[in-house]
XYZ file of C-alpha atoms in Angstrom:
521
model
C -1.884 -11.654 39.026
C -2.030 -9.007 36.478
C -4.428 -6.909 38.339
C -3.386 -3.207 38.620
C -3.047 -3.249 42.656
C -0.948 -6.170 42.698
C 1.228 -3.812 39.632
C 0.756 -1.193 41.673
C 2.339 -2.963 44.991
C 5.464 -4.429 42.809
C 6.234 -0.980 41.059
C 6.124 0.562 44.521
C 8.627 -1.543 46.322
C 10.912 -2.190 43.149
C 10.072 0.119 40.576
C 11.114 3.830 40.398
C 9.026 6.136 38.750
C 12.118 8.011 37.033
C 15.859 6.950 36.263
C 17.891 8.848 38.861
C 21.215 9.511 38.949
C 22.875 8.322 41.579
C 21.699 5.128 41.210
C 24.145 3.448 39.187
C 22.310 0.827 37.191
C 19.881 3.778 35.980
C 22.687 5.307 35.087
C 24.343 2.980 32.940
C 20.832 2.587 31.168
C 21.024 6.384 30.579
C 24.339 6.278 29.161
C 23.549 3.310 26.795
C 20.949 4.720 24.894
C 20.914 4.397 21.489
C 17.602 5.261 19.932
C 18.103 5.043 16.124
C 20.718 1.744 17.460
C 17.462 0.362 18.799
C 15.505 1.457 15.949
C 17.466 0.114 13.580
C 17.934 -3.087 15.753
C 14.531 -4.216 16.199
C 13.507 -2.853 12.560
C 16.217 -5.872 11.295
C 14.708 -8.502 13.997
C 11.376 -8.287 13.567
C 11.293 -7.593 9.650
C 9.724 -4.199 9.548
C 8.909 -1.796 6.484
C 10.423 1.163 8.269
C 10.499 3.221 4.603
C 6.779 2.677 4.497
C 6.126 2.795 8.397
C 7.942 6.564 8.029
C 6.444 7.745 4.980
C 2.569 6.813 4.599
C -0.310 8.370 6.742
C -1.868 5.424 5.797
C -0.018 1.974 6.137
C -1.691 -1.648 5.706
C -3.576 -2.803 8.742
C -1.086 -5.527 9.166
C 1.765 -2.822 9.719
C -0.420 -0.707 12.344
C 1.105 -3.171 15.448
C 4.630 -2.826 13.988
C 4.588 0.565 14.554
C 2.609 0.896 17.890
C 5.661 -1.206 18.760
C 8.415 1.041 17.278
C 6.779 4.362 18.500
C 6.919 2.659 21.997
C 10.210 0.877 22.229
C 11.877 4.731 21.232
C 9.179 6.862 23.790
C 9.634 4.616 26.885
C 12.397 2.737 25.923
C 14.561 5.284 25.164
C 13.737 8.187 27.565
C 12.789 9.974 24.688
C 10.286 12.966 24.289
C 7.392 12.712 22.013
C 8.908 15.070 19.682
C 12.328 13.376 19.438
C 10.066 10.006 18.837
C 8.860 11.817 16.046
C 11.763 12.957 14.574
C 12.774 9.488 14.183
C 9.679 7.389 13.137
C 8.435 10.639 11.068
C 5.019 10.497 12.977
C 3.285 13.728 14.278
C 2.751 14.813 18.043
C -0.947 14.173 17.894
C -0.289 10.663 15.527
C 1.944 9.228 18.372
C -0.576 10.041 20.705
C -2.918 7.223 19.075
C 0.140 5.077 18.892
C 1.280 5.006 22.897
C -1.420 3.156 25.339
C 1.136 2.572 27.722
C 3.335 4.679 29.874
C 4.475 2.100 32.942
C 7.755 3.219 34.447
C 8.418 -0.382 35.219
C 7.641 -0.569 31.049
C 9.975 2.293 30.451
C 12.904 -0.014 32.439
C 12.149 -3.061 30.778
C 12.090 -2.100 27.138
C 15.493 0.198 28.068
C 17.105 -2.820 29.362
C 15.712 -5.302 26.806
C 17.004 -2.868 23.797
C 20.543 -2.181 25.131
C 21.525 -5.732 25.391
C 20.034 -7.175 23.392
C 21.916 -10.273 21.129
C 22.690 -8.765 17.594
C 22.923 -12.444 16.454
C 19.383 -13.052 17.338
C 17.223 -13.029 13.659
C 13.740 -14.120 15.136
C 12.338 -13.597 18.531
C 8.687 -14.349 19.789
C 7.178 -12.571 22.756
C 7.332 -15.285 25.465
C 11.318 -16.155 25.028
C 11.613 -12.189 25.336
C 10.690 -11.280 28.276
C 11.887 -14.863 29.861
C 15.088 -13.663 28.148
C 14.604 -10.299 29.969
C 14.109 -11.935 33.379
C 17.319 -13.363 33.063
C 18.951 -10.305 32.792
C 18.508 -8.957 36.348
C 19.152 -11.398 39.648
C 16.506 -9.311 41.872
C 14.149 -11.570 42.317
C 11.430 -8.789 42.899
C 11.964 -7.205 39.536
C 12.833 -10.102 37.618
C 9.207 -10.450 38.681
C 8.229 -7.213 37.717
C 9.469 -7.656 34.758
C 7.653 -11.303 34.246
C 3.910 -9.401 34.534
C 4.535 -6.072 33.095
C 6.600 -7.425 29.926
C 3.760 -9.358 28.132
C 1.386 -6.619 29.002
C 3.495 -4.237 27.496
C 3.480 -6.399 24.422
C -0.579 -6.594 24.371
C -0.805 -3.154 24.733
C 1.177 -1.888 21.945
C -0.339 -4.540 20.020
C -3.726 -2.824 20.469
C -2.921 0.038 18.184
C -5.755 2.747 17.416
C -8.650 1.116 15.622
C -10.968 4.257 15.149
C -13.018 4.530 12.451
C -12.414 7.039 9.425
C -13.439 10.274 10.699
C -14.363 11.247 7.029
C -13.333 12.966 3.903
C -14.194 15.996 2.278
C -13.834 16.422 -1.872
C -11.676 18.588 -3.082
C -11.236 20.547 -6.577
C -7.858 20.118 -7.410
C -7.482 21.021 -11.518
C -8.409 24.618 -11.014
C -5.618 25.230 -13.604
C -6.570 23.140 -16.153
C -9.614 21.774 -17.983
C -10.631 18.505 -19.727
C -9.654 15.789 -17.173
C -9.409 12.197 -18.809
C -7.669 10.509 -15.708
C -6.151 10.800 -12.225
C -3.850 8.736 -10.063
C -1.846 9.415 -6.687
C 0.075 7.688 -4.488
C -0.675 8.869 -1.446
C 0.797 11.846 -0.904
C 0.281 13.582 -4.767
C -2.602 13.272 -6.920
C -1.507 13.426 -11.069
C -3.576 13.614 -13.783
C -4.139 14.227 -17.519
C -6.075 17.454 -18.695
C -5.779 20.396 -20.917
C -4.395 24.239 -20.071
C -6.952 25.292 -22.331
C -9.546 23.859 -24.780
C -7.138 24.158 -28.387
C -3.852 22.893 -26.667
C -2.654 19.298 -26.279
C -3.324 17.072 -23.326
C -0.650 17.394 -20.737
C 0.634 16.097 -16.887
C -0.406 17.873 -13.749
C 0.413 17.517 -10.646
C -0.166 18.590 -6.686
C -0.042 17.555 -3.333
C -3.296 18.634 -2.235
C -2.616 19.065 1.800
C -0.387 21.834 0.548
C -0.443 25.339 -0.948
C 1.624 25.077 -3.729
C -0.995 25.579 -7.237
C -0.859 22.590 -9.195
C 2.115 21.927 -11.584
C 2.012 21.081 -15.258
C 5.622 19.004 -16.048
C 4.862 17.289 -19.413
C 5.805 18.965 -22.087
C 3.690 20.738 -25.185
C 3.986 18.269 -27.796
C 1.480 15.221 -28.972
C -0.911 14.113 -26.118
C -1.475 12.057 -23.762
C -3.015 8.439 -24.343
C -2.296 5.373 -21.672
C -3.274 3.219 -24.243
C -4.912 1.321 -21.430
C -8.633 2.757 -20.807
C -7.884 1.798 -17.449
C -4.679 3.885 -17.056
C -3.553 7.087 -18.726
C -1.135 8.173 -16.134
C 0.182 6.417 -13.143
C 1.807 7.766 -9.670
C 3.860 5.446 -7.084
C 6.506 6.350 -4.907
C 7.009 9.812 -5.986
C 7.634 8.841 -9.790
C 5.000 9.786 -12.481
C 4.522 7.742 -15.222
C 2.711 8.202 -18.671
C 2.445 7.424 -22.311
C 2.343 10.290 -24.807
C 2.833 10.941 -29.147
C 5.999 12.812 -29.606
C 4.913 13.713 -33.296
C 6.330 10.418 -35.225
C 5.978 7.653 -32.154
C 4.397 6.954 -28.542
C 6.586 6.693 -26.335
C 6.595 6.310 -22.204
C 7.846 9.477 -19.977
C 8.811 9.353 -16.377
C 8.945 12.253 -14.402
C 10.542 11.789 -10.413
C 8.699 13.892 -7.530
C 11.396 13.334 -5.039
C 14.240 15.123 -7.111
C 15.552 17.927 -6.424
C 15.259 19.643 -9.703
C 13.131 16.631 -11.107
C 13.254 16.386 -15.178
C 10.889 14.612 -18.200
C 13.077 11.585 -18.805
C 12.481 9.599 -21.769
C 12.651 5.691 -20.366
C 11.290 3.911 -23.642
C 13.288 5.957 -26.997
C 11.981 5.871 -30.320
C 12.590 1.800 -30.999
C 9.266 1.120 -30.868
C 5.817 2.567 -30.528
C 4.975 1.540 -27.074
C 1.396 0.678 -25.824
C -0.075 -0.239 -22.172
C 2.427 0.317 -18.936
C 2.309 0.247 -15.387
C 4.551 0.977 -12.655
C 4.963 0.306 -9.209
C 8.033 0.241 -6.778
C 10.011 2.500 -9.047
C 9.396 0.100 -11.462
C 8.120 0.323 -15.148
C 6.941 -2.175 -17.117
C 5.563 -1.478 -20.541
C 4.727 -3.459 -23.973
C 5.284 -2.215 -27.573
C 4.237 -3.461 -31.031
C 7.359 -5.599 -30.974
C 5.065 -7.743 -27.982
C 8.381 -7.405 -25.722
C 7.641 -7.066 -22.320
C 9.930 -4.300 -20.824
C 11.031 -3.797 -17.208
C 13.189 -0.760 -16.270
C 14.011 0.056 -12.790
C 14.205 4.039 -12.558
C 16.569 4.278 -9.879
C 19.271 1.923 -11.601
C 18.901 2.719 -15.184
C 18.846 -1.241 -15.651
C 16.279 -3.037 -17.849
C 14.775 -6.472 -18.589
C 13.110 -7.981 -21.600
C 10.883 -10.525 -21.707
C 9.667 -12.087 -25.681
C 6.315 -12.898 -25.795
C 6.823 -14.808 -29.017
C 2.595 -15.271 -29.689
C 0.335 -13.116 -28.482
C -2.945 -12.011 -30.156
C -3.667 -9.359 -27.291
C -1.905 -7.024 -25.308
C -0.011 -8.686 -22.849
C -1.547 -5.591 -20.655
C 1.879 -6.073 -17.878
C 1.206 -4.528 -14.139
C 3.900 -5.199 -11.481
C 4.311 -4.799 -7.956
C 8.245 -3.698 -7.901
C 9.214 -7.409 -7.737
C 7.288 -9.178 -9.584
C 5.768 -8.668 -13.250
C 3.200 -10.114 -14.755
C 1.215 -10.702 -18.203
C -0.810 -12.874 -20.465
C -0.250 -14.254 -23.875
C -1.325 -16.206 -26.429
C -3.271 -16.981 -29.641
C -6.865 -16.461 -29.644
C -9.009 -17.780 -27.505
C -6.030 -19.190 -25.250
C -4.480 -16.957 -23.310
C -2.442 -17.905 -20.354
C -0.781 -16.091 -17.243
C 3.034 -15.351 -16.570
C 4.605 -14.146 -14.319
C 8.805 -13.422 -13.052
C 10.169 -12.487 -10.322
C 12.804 -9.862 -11.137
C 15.004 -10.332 -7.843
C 15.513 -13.764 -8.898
C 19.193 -14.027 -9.898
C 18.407 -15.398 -12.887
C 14.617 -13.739 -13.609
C 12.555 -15.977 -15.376
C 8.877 -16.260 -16.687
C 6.616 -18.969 -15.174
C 3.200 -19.830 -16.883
C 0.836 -20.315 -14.223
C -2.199 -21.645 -16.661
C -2.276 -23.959 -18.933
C -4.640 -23.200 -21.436
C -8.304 -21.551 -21.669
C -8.851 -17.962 -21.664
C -7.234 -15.950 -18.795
C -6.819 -12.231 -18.685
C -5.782 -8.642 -17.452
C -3.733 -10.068 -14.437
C -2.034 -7.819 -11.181
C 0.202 -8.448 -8.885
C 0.988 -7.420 -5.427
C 3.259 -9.006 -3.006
C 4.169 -11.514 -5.306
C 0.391 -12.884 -5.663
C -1.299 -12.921 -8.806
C -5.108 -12.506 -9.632
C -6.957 -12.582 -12.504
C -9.906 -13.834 -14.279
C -10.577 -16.423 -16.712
C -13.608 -18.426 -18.472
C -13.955 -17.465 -21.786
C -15.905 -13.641 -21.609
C -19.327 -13.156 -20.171
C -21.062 -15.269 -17.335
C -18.579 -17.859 -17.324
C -15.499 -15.854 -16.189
C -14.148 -16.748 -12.769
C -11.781 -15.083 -9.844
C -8.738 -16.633 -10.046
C -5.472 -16.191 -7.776
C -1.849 -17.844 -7.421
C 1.033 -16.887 -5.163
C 4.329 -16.658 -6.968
C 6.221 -16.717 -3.810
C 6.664 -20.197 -3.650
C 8.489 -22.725 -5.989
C 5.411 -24.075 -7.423
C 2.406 -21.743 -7.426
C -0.792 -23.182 -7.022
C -3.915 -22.041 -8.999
C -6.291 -20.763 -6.337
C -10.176 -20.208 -7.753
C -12.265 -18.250 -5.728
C -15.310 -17.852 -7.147
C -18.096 -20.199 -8.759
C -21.034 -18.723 -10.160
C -22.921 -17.958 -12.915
C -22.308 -14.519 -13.373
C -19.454 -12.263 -14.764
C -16.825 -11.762 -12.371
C -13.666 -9.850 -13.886
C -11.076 -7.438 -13.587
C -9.882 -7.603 -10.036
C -7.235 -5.511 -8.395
C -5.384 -6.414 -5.437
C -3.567 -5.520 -2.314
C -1.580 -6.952 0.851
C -3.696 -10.165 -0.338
C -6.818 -8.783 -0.452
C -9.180 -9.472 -3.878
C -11.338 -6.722 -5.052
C -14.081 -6.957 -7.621
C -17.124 -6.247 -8.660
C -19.963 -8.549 -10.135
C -23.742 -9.219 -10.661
C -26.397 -10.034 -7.927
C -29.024 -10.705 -9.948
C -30.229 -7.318 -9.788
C -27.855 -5.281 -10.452
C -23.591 -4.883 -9.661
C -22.332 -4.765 -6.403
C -18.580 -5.280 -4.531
C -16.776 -8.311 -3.472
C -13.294 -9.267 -1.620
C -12.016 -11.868 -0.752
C -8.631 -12.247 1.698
C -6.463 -14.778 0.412
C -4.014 -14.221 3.925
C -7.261 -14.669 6.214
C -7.269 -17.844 8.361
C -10.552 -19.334 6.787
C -10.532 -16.996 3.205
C -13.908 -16.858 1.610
C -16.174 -14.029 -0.037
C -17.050 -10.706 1.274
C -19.620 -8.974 -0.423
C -19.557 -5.050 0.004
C -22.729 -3.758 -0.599
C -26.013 -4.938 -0.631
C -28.321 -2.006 -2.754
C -29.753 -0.743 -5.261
C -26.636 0.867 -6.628
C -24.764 -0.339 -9.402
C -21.722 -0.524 -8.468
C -18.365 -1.005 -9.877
C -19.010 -0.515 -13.041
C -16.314 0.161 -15.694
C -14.511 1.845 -16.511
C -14.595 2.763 -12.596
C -13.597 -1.118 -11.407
C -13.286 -1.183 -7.545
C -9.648 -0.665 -6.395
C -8.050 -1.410 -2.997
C -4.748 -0.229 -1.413
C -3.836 -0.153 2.189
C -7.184 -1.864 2.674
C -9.187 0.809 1.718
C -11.593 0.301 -1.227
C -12.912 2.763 -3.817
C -15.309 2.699 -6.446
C -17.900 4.525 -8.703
C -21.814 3.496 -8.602
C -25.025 4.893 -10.123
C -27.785 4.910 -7.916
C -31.059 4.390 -8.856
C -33.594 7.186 -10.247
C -29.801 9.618 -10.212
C -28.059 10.737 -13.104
C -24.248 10.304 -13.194
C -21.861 8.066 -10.565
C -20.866 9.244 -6.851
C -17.822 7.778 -5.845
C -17.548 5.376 -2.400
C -15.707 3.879 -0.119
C -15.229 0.774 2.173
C -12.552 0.795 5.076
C -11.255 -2.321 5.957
C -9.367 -0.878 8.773
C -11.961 0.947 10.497
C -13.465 -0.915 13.904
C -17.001 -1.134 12.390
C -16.651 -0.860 8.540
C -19.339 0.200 6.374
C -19.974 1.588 3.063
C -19.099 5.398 2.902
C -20.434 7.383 0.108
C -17.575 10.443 -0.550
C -19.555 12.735 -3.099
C -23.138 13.501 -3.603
C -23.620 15.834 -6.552
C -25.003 16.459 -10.190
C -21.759 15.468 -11.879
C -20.326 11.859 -12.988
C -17.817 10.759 -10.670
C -15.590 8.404 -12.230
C -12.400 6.147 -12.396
C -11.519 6.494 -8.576
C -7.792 5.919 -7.610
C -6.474 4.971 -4.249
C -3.493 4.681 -2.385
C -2.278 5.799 1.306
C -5.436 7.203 2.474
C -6.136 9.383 -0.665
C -8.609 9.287 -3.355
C -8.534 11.056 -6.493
C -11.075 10.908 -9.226
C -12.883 12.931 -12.182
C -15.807 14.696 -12.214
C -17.297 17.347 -14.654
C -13.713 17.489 -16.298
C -12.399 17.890 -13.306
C -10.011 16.602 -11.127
C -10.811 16.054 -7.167
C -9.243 14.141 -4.658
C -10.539 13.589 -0.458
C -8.302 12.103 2.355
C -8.430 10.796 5.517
């Protein structure tokens, strides 16, 4: 059962190879087509990222079945041509083509069924009840059948969505307009960064989308310069909203400026109340500290803010969020401890998720937390907690005697790099994986990771700068997690110092030379 004769021999005698019609139950499928209904119907059911599935060349490897499914269900399901499907889901002819393994006509009537009757009160379905469900449906015994073998197969085969390796990047020279480069950041579809029209003016914000032909953009305007007050950060891109700090002449303050407007502006988010220092943002989210030690949350799209006190702090609270949750440490020196709030909570409010020692520079993503935590030098640790819960637990993943600090995160995956005993290499570890335990990169000669060019990760692809022996300056590398057989890529090979790579949606942007350059996939 399951072999392709014995499919063969049902489709024959039950199946039709096109809706015709005269036949009236084809018919009536023809007329009930919905395809953004069914979209939008399956997106709610199954809990799908649509906004991310549509917008990202690149989405996490856990979303890659969700939309082998969705590119399906409207193809076959829907009678609809490959261009229509891509209309809707936002995906290219050739990108669908990687996204549609099967093309059964008994498929096409079983998803087209399944998706015009199906239950609007049902919130969770798994595969088997579906296509028992489906069987149900039709009283010929052959098809119900039919629809018994081909069903789950359809299932498996969307769920085997491309796997192919990264077919490789090329560098590109994007600041051809301006000189001086101090940082870079992107988000997947534009690369920022901070740099100088010429060498007597003040530092100022550039932008591009480097798959098109526009020249890049400055937007900041001519006054102070630009300082992230973070040397990990001096300007930050996510979601289409550009984020920096910059001295207006009296005060620092942080400036926003939105990609996806129409006739997008420099808006002013923090004032002149305080001089502000480090910020992040993610989700459309900014989170910043000033001298005041207030942790501030604004969400750019609803001109609403948050404030959390941190009452005793010695350090920077150094804030990063996710778009849901934010997160900092405080304290008096040497204690620091970790906070975090979740700011969808109807009543947002801080939880400590420490108690006591030294614990630092945490991020968030998803609503889990990592940082590190010892005490400085060979005795700091990888720690992690997820905030999603009621009571987060204080996960520690390594235990060694060498430094391990500064990790970054994504969908759950740990990056950071740390000591061999010969020199630095990378590390992850999954905290979603079924048995999670430590990954280490690269195995060379190469020191790699080190800062201010940390490894960083997002949509499981990992960047970083290394030195390699007997070479002078950094080349920049990468590590895809997605890719069937992955291995350690190195993107540039050239006389210049490659640093402070940033990732996100496939694309890579660094500096070089005091220049800016970004590669994608």
């Amino acid at each position: 059962m399951g072999t392709k004769g014995f499919l063969d021999k049902i489709r024959s005698c039950c199946l039709p190879d096109e809706l015709h019609r005269e036949n009236p139950i084809h018919r009536a499928l023809g007329r009930s087509a919905d395809p953004q209904g069914s979209l939008d119907k399956a997106v709610s059911i199954f809990k799908y990222d649509l906004e991310v599935i549509r917008n990202f060349k690149r989405i996490p490897k856990g979303m890659k079945e969700n939309r082998a499914f969705l590119v399906c269900l409207v193809w076959q399901g829907c009678l609809l041509t490959k261009d229509e499907t891509g209309q809707l889901i936002s995906m290219t002819y050739s990108a669908q083509d990687m996204q549609l393994p099967c093309s059964d006509p008994g498929i096409l009537l079983t998803r087209r069924a399944f998706f015009t009757n199906l239950p609007t009160s049902i919130n969770h379905l798994h595969p088997f009840p579906i296509f028992l469900w489906q069987v149900n449906m039709f009283k010929n015994k052959y098809l119900s059948l039919a629809l018994f073998v081909v069903t789950p197969l359809f299932l498996f085969a969307c769920s085997d969505s491309n796997k192919a390796d990264s077919t490789g990047m090329t560098p590109v020279l994007l600041s051809s307009t301006s000189i001086q480069s101090t940082d870079s950041s992107t988000d997947g579809t534009s690369v920022v960064w901070s740099a100088k029209l010429s060498a007597g003016s003040q530092t100022r914000i550039f932008f591009q989308k480097p798959e098109g032909t526009a020249a890049p953009q400055v937007i900041s305007p001519d006054v102070g310069w630009i300082d992230g007050g973070d040397s990990l950060w001096h300007v930050v891109v996510h979601d289409n909203l550009v984020v920096w700090r910059a001295w207006d002449g009296a005060s620092y303050r942080i400036y926003a400026y939105d990609l996806s407007d129409a006739s997008p502006e420099v808006v002013d988010i923090s004032g002149a109340i305080e001089s502000v220092d480090v910020f992040h943002t993610r989700g459309r989210i900014v989170v910043w500290v000033g001298n005041n030690n207030i942790v501030h949350c604004y969400n750019f799209d609803t001109d609403e803010q948050v404030d959390f006190p941190v009452t005793i702090s010695d350090s920077d609270p150094f804030p990063k969020t996710d778009g849901r949750f934010v997160t900092w440490m405080a304290g008096l020196w040497p204690t620091f401890d970790i906070y975090v709030c979740d700011l969808d909570a109807d009543s947002p409010t801080p939880i400590k998720l420490t108690n006591g020692g030294w614990n630092a520079h945490p991020v968030v993503h998803n609503g889990i937390v990592a940082w590190y935590g010892g005490g400085g030098g060979s005795s700091d640790e990888i720690y992690y907690a997820d905030a999603n819960g009621a009571s987060p637990a204080v996960v520690r993943v390594t235990n060694n005697s060498v430094a391990d600090d500064y990790p970054q995160i994504s969908d759950g995956i740990i990056v950071w790099a740390a000591s061999d005993g010969t020199d630095n290499e990378i590390y992850y570890y999954d905290t979603q994986a079924a048995s999670p335990h430590i990954v280490k990169v690269t195995d060379n000669t190469t020191n790699d990771g080190l800062w201010p060019s940390i490894p960083r990760i997002e949509n499981d692809l990992i960047v970083w700068s290394g030195v390699l022996s007997g070479v002078t300056g950094s080349e920049i590398f990468y590590y895809d997690l997605q890719a069937e057989n992955p291995k350690v890529v190195r993107l540039t090979d050239n006389a210049l110092d490659d640093q402070k790579p940033r990732v996100s949606g496939g694309m890579i942007s660094w500096i070089a030379g005091g220049e800016t350059y970004a590669a994608w996939q």
